[in-house]
Short mmCIF file of C-alpha atoms in Angstrom, two decimals:
data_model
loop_
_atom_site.label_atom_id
_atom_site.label_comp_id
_atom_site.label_asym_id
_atom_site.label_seq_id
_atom_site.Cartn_x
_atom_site.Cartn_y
_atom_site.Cartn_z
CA UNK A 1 0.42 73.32 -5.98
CA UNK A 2 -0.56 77.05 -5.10
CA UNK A 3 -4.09 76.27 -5.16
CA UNK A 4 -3.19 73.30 -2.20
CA UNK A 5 -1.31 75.62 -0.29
CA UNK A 6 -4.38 78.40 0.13
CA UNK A 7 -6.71 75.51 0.81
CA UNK A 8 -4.24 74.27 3.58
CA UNK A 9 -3.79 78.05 5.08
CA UNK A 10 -7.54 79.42 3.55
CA UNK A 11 -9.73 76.20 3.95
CA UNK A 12 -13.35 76.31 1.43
CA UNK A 13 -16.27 76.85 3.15
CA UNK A 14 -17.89 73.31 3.93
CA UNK A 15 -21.20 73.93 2.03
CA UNK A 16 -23.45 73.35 4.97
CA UNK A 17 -21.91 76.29 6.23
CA UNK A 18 -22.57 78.76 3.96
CA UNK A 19 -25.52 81.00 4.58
CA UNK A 20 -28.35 82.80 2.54
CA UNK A 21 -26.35 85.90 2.26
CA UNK A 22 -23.99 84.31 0.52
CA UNK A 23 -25.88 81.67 -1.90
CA UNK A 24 -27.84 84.81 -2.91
CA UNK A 25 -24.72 87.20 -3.12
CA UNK A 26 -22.81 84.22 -5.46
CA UNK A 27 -26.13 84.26 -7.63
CA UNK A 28 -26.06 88.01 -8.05
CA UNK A 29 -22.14 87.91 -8.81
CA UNK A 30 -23.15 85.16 -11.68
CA UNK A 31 -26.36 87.07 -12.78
CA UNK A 32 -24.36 90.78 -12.70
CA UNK A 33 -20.82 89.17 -14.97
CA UNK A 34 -22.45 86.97 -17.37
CA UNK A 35 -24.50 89.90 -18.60
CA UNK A 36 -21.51 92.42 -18.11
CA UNK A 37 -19.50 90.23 -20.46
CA UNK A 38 -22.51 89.60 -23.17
CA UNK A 39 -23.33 93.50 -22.94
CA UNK A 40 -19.06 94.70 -22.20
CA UNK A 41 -20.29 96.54 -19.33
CA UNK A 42 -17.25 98.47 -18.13
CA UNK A 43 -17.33 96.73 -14.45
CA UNK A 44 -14.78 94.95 -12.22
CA UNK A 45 -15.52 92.78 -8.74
CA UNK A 46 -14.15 94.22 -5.45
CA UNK A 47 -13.13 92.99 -1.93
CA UNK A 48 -14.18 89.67 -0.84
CA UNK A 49 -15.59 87.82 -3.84
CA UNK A 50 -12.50 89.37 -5.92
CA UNK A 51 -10.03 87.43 -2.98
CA UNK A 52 -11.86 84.54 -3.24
CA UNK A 53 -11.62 84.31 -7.01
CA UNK A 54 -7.86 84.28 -6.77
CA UNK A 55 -7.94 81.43 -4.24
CA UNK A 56 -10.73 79.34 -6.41
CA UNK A 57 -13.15 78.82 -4.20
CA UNK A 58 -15.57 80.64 -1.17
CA UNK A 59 -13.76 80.56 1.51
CA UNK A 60 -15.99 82.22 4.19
CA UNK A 61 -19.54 83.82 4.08
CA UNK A 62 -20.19 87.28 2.73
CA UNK A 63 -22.49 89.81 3.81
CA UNK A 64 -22.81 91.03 -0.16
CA UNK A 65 -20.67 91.16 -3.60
CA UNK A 66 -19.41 94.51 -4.34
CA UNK A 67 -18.53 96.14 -8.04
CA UNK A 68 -17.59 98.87 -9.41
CA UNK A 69 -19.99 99.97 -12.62
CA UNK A 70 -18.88 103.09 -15.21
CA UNK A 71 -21.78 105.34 -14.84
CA UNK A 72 -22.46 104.90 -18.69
CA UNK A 73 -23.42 101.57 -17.93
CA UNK A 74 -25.04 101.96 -14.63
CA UNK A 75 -29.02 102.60 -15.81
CA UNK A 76 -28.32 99.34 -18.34
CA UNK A 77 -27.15 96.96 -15.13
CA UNK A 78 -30.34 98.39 -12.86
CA UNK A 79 -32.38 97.91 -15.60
CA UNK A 80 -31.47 94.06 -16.42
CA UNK A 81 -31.42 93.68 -12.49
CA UNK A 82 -35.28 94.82 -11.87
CA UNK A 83 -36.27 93.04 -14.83
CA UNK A 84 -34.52 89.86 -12.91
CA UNK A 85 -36.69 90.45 -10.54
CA UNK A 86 -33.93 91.90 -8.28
CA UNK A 87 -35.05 95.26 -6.00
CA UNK A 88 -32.76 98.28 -7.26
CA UNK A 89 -32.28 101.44 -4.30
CA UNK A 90 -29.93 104.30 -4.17
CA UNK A 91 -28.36 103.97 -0.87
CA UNK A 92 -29.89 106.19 1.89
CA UNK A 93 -26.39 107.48 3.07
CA UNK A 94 -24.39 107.57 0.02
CA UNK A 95 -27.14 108.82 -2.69
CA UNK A 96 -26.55 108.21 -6.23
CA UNK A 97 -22.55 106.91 -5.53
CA UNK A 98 -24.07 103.61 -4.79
CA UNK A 99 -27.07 101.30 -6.00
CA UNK A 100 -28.10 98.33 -3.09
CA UNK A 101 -29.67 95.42 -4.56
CA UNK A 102 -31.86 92.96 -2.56
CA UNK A 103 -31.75 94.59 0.57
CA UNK A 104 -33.52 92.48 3.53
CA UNK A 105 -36.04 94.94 5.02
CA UNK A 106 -36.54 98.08 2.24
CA UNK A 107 -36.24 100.73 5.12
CA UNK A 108 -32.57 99.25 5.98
CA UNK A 109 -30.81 98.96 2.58
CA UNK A 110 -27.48 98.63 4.24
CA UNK A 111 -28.84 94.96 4.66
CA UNK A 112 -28.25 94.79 0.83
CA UNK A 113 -26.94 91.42 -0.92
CA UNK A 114 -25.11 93.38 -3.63
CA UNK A 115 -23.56 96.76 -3.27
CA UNK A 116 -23.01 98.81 -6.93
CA UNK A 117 -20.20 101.53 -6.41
CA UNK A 118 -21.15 103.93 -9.78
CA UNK A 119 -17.33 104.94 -10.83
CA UNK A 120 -16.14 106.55 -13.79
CA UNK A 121 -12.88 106.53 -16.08
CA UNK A 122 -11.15 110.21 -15.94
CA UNK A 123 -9.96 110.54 -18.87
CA UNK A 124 -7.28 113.76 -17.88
CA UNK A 125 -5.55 111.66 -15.38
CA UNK A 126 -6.26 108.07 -16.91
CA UNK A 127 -7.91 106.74 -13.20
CA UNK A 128 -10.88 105.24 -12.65
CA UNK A 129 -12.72 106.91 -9.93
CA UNK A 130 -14.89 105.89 -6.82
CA UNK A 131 -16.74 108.48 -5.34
CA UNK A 132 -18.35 108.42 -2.14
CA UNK A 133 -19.82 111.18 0.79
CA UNK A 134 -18.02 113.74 -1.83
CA UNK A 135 -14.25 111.91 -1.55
CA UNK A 136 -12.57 109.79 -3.58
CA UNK A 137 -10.97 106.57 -4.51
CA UNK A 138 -8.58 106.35 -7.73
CA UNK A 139 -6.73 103.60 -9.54
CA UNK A 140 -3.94 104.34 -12.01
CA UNK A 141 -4.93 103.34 -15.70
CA UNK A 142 -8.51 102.52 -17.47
CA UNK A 143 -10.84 99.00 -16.02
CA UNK A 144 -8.87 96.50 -17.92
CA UNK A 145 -5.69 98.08 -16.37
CA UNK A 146 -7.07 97.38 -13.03
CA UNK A 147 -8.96 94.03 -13.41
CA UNK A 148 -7.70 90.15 -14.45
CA UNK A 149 -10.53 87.81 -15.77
CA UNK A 150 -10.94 84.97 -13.54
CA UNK A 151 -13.04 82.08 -14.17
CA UNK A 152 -14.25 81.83 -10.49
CA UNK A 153 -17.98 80.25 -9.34
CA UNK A 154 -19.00 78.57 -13.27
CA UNK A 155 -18.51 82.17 -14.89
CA UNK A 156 -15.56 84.61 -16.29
CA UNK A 157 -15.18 87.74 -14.13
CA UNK A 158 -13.23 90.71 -13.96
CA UNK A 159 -12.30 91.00 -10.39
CA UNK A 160 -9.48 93.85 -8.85
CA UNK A 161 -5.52 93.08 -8.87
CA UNK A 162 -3.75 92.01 -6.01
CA UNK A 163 -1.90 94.65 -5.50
CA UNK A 164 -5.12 97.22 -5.98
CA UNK A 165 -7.14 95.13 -3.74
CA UNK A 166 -4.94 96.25 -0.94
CA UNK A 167 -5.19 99.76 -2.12
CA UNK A 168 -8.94 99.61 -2.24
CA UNK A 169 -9.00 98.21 1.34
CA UNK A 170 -7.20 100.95 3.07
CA UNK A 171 -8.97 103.63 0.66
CA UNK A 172 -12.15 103.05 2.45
CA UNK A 173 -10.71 103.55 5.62
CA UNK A 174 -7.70 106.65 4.86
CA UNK A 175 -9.82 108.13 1.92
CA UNK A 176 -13.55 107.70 2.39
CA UNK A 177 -13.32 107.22 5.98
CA UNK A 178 -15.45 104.24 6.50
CA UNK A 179 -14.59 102.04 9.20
CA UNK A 180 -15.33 97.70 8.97
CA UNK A 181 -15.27 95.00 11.01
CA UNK A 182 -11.45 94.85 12.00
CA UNK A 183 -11.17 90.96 11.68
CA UNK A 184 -12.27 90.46 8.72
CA UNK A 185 -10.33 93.27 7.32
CA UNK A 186 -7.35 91.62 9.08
CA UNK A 187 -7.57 88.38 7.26
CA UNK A 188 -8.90 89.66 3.76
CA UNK A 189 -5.25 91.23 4.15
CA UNK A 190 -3.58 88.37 4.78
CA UNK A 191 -4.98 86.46 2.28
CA UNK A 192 -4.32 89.14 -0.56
CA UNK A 193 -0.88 89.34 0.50
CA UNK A 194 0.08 85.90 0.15
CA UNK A 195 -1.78 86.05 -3.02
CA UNK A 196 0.71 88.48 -4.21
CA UNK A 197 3.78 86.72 -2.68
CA UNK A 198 2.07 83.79 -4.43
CA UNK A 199 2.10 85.52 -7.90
CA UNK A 200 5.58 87.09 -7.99
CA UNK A 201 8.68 85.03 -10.04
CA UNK A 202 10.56 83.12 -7.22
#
């Protein structure tokens, strides 16, 4: 019944619609959890493949899949990914906070298929932590707080809460200070919060 009513407000993606970008983001999202679950990477999927994953189905092209990896884990996940095949950079503008993977042209990395945000679990004030240009995004308690396992695109993933997924959208706008592209932010918003009005008791 839920599931009807996204499809009716958030229609799928007709397949002939959906780009490279995203057939090669989907594989990385399938490559980068079914090896997080066999080796319990400490991980969880962000932004618009985490929306999607509550709805049950692509529902527009993506640019890239974005995580979050514990930095205990991180030199594990670039290692599995180069031996994939997969081309592993540091971002130019955000140094060792993030890891691009596939990038289009390897002088423009922000043309990346998979972004890897390297976060960590602080253990005095129980948050895991993004950092990024020296600032800082925190959710209250440790990654399984923070994450529901979803079986989304043929695997089991642990993609961001509702609820956080809103805080991690304005976080990279009022705490990092990175700005999007306004539209899509609009509707990603939209969708989570009828995802949330979705999930509560009636």
């Amino acid at each position: 019944m839920i599931v009807n009513l996204f499809r009716r407000e958030f229609p799928p993606l007709p397949s002939e619609e959906m780009d490279e970008r995203t057939k090669k983001a989907i594989k990385l999202f399938q490559q980068v959890t079914t090896k997080a679950s066999e080796e319990n990477w400490k991980y969880v999927v962000l932004s618009g493949f985490a929306i999607d994953s509550y709805l049950g189905y692509i529902s527009r092209n993506h640019k890239d899949v974005d995580f979050i990896v514990d930095k205990k884990n991180i030199e594990a996940v670039r290692s599995f990914l180069e031996k994939e095949g997969h081309s592993v950079y540091e971002s130019k503008k955000y140094g060792n906070d993030l890891l691009r993977i596939d990038p289009i042209d390897k002088e423009t990395t922000r043309a990346a298929h998979c972004d890897i945000h390297i976060s960590f679990f602080d253990d005095k004030s129980k948050e895991v932590v993004i950092s990024m240009l020296g600032k800082e995004i925190r959710f209250k308690g440790d990654y399984s707080d923070i994450s529901i396992e979803k079986e989304f695109l043929g695997v089991k993933a642990k993609v961001l809460t509702p609820s956080l997924l809103l805080e991690e959208k304005k976080g990279w706008t009022e705490k990092i200070g990175l700005s999007g592209k306004e539209e899509i932010n609009n509707l990603e918003n939209i969708k989570i919060q009828k995802i949330i009005s979705m999930s509560l008791p009636s």
